[in-house]
Short mmCIF file of C-alpha atoms in Angstrom, two decimals:
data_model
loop_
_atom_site.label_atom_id
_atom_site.label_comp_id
_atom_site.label_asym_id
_atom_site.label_seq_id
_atom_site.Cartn_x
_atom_site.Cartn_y
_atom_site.Cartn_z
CA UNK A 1 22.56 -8.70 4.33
CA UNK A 2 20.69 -6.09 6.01
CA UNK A 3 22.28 -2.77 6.93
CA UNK A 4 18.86 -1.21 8.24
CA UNK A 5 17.49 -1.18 12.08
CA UNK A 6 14.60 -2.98 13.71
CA UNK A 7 13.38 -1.04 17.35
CA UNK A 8 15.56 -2.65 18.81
CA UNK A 9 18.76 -2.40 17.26
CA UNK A 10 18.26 1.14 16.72
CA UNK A 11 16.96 1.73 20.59
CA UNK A 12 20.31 -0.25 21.33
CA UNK A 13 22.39 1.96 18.91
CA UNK A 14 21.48 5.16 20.26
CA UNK A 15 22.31 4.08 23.89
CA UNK A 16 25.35 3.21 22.82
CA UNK A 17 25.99 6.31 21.18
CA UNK A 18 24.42 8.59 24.30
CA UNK A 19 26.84 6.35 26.55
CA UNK A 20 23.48 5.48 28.69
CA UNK A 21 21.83 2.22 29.38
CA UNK A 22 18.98 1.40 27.09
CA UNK A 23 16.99 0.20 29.99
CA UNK A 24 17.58 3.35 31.86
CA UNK A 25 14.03 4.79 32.57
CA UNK A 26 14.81 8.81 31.63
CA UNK A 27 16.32 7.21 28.38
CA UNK A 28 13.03 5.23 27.81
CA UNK A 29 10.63 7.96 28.73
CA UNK A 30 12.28 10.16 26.19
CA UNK A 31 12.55 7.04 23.47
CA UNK A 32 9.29 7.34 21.72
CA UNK A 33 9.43 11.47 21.57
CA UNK A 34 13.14 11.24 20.06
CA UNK A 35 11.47 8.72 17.53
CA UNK A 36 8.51 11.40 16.39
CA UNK A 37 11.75 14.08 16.68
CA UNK A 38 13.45 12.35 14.33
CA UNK A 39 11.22 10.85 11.81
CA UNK A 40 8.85 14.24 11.62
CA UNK A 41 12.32 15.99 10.61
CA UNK A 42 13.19 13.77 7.99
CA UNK A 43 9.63 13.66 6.77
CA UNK A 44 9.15 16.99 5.98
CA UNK A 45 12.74 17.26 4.74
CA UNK A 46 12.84 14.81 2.22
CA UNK A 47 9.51 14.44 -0.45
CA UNK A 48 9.52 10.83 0.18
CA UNK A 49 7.78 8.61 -3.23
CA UNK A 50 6.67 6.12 -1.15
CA UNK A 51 4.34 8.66 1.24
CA UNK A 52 1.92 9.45 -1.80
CA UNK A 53 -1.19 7.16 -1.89
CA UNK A 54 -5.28 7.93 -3.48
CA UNK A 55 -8.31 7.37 -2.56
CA UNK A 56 -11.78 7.23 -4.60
CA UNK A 57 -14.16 6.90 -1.54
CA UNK A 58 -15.82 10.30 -2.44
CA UNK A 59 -18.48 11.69 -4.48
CA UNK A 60 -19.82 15.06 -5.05
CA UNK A 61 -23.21 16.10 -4.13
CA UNK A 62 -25.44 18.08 -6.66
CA UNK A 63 -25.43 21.44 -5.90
CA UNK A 64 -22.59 21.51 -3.54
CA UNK A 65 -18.95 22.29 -3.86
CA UNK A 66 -17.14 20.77 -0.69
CA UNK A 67 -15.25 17.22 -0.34
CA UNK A 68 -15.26 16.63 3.17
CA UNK A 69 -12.17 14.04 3.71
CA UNK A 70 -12.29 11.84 6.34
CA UNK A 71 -8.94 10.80 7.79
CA UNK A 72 -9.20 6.93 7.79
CA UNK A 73 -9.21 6.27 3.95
CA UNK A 74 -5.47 7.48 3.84
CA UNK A 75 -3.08 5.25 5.31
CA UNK A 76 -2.25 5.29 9.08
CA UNK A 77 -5.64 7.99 9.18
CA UNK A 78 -3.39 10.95 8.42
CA UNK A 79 -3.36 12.94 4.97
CA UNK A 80 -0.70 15.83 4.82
CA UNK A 81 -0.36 17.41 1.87
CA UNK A 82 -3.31 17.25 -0.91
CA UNK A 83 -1.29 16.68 -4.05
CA UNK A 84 -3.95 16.20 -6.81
CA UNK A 85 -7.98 15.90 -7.71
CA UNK A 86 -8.93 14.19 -10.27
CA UNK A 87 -13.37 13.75 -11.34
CA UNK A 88 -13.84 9.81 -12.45
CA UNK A 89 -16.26 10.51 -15.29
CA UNK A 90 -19.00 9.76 -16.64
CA UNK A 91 -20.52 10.78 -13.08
CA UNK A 92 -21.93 8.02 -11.21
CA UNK A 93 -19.09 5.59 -12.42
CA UNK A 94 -19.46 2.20 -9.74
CA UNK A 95 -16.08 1.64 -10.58
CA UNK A 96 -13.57 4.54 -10.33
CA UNK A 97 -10.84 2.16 -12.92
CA UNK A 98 -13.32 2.09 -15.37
CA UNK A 99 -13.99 5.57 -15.74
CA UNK A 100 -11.99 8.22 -16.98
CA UNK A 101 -9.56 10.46 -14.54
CA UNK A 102 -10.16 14.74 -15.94
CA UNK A 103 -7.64 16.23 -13.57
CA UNK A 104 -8.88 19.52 -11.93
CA UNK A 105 -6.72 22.63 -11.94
CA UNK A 106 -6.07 23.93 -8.30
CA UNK A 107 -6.60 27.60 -7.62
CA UNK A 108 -7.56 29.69 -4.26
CA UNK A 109 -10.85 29.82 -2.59
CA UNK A 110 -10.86 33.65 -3.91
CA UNK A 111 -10.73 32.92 -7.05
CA UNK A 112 -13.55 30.05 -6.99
CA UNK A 113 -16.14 32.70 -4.67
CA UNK A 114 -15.24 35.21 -7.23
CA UNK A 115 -15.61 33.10 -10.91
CA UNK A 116 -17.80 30.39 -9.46
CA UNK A 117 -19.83 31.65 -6.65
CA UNK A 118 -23.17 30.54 -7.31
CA UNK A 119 -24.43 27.48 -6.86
CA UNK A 120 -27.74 27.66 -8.95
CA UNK A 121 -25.08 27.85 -11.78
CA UNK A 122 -23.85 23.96 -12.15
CA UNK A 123 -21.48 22.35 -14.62
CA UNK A 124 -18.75 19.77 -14.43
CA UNK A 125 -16.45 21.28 -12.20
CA UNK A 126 -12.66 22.22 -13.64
CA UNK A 127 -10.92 23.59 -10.84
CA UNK A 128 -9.94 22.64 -6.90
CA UNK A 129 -8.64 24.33 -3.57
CA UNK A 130 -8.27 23.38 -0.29
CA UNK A 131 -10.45 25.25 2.73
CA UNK A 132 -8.85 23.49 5.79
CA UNK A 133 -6.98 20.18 6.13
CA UNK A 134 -10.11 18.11 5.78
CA UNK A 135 -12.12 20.03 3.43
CA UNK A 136 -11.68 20.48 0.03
CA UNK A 137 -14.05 22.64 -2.36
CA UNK A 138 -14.33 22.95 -6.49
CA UNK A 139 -15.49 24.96 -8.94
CA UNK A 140 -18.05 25.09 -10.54
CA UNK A 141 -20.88 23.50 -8.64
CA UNK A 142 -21.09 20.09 -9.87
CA UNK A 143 -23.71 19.31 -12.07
CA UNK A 144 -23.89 15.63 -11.29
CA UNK A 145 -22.74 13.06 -8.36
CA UNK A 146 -18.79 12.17 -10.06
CA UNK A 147 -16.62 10.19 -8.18
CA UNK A 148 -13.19 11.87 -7.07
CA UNK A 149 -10.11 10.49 -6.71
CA UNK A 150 -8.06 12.78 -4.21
CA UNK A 151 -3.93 11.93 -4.27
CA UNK A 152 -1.98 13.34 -1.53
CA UNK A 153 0.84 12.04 0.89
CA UNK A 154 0.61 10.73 4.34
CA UNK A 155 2.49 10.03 7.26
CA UNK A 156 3.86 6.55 8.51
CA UNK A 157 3.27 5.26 11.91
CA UNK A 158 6.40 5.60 13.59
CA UNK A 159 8.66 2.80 14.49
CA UNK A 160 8.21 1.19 17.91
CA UNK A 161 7.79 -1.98 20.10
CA UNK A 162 4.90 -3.36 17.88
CA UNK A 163 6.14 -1.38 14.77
CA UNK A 164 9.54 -2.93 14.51
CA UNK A 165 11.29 -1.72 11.25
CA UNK A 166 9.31 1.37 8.53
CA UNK A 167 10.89 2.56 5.40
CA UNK A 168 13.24 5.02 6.93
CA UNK A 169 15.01 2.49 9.47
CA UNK A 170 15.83 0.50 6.59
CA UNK A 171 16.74 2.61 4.12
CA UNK A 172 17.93 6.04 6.00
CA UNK A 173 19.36 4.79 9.04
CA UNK A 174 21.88 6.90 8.96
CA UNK A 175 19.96 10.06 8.51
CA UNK A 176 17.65 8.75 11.81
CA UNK A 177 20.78 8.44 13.85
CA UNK A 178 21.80 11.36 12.95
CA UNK A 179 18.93 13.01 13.70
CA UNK A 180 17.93 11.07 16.92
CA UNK A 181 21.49 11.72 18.10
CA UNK A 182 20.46 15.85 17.58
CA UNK A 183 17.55 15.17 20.06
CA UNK A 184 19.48 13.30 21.93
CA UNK A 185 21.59 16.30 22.88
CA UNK A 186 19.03 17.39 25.07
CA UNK A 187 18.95 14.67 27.50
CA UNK A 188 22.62 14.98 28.00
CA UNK A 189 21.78 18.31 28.84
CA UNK A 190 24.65 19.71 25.77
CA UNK A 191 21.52 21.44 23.33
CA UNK A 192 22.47 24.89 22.72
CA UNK A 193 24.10 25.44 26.20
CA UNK A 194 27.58 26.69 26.29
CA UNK A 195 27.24 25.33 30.03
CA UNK A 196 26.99 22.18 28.59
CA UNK A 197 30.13 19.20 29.18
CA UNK A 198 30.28 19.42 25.42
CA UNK A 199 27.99 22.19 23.75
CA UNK A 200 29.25 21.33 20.36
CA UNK A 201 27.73 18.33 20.62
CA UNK A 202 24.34 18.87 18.99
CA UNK A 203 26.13 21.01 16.39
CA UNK A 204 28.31 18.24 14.92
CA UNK A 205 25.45 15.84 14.84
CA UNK A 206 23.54 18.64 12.86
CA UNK A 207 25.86 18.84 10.37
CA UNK A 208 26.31 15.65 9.30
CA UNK A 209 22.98 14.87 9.39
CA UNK A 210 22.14 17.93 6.83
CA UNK A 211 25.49 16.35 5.06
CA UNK A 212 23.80 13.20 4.67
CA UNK A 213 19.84 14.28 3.96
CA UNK A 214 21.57 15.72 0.87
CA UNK A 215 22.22 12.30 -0.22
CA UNK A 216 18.83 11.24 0.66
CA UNK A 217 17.03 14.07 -1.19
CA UNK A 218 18.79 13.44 -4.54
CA UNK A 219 17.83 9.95 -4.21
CA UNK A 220 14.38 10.68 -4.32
CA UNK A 221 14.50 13.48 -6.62
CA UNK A 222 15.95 10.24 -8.91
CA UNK A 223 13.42 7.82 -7.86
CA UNK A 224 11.08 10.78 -9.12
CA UNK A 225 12.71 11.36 -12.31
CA UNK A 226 13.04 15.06 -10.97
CA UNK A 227 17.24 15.01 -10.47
CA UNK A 228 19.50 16.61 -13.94
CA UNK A 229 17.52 17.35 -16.57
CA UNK A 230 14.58 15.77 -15.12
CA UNK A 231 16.04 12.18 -15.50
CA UNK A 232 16.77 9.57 -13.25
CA UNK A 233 20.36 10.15 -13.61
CA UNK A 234 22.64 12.05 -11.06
CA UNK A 235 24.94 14.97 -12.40
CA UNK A 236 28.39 13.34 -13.41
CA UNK A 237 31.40 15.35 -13.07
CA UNK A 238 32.90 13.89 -16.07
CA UNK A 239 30.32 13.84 -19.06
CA UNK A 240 30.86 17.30 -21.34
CA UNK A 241 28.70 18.38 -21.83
CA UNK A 242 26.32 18.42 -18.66
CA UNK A 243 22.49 17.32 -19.16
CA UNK A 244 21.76 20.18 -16.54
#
């Protein structure tokens, strides 16, 4: 049995919750925005596994040091954060699983103009940084056209009327109650207003949803093998002694 929310359960939920009908037409105006609100915050809260994907649709050119990423090879068209660069050698490799993945090292753009500022001076290049959010650049100049396999995360399309149920409605619906219910706070005019009918309102629905992202955080951290002692494990209270 399910415990998770579709659109609709959750658009029915929050209603509920805001004591306001969920065809009300302020309520759905606001609907979709309280939706970004709330799955933005636990986005960039929690370092979600299930966010990180690759892609080995670039190449580098001879002679020149950028990777110019174009959104649509990452899921959904958005990359976030660049986690990882890795050359697919020998250069020229047709296909990138055959090859072999040499990790580069990231550094700052300083560093690169300072060590490896000249492009007549070509070699397999070591190290990475990022320029903007598109545009990556390495060091040295390649000397030949490798593949590259860039890892980073991305973000989701949200959950809506054609996008019925994503990863956090099932699995953290409690955390996007909690953190609709914060947003919420506004439309019933209570968000940091001691004029409000009930100005603690988006305070208690703050705290328990930082009460509950705890949770969600150490879950990952296990999924990760990042929780005590770098293990999947959580800390018990019990064992003696401790593993962190």
């Amino acid at each position: 049995m399910t415990t998770g929310l579709t659109y609709a359960t959750y658009k029915t939920q929050i209603a509920t919750m805001a004591v306001v009908d969920e065809d009300d037409p302020a309520f759905t105006t606001i609907l979709p925005q309280m939706i970004t609100y709330a799955e933005n915050r636990i986005y960039r809260d929690v370092d979600f596994l299930f966010t990180s994907a690759s892609s080995t649709a670039y190449a580098l050119t001879v002679g020149s040091r950028s990777i110019n990423v174009t959104a649509s090879t990452f899921p959904d068209g958005t990359l976030v954060v660049p986690e990882q660069i890795n050359l697919i050698t020998p250069a020229g490799t047709s296909n990138p699983n055959s090859g072999t993945r040499v990790p580069l090292l990231p550094t700052t753009k300083e560093f690169l103009d300072a060590v490896y500022g000249a492009s007549q001076s070509t070699a397999q290049p070591k190290y990475w940084c990022p320029f903007d959010d598109y545009t990556f650049l390495v060091g040295p100049y390649p000397d030949a056209a490798y593949t590259v396999e860039i890892v980073g995360t991305y973000r989701p399309a949200s959950l809506s009327t054609t996008n019925t149920t994503t990863f956090i409605s099932l699995n953290l619906p409690d955390v996007m109650i909690m953190a609709s219910m914060i947003y919420i706070s506004a439309y019933q005019r209570n968000f940091s207003s001691a004029m409000g009918n009930d100005p603690q309102m988006p305070i208690t629905y703050e705290t328990q949803y930082q009460a509950l992202l705890k949770g969600a955080i150490t879950e990952e951290n296990r999924k990760k093998f990042e929780a005590a002692a770098w293990s999947s494990q959580s800390v018990s209270t019990t064992a003696t002694p401790t593993r962190g």
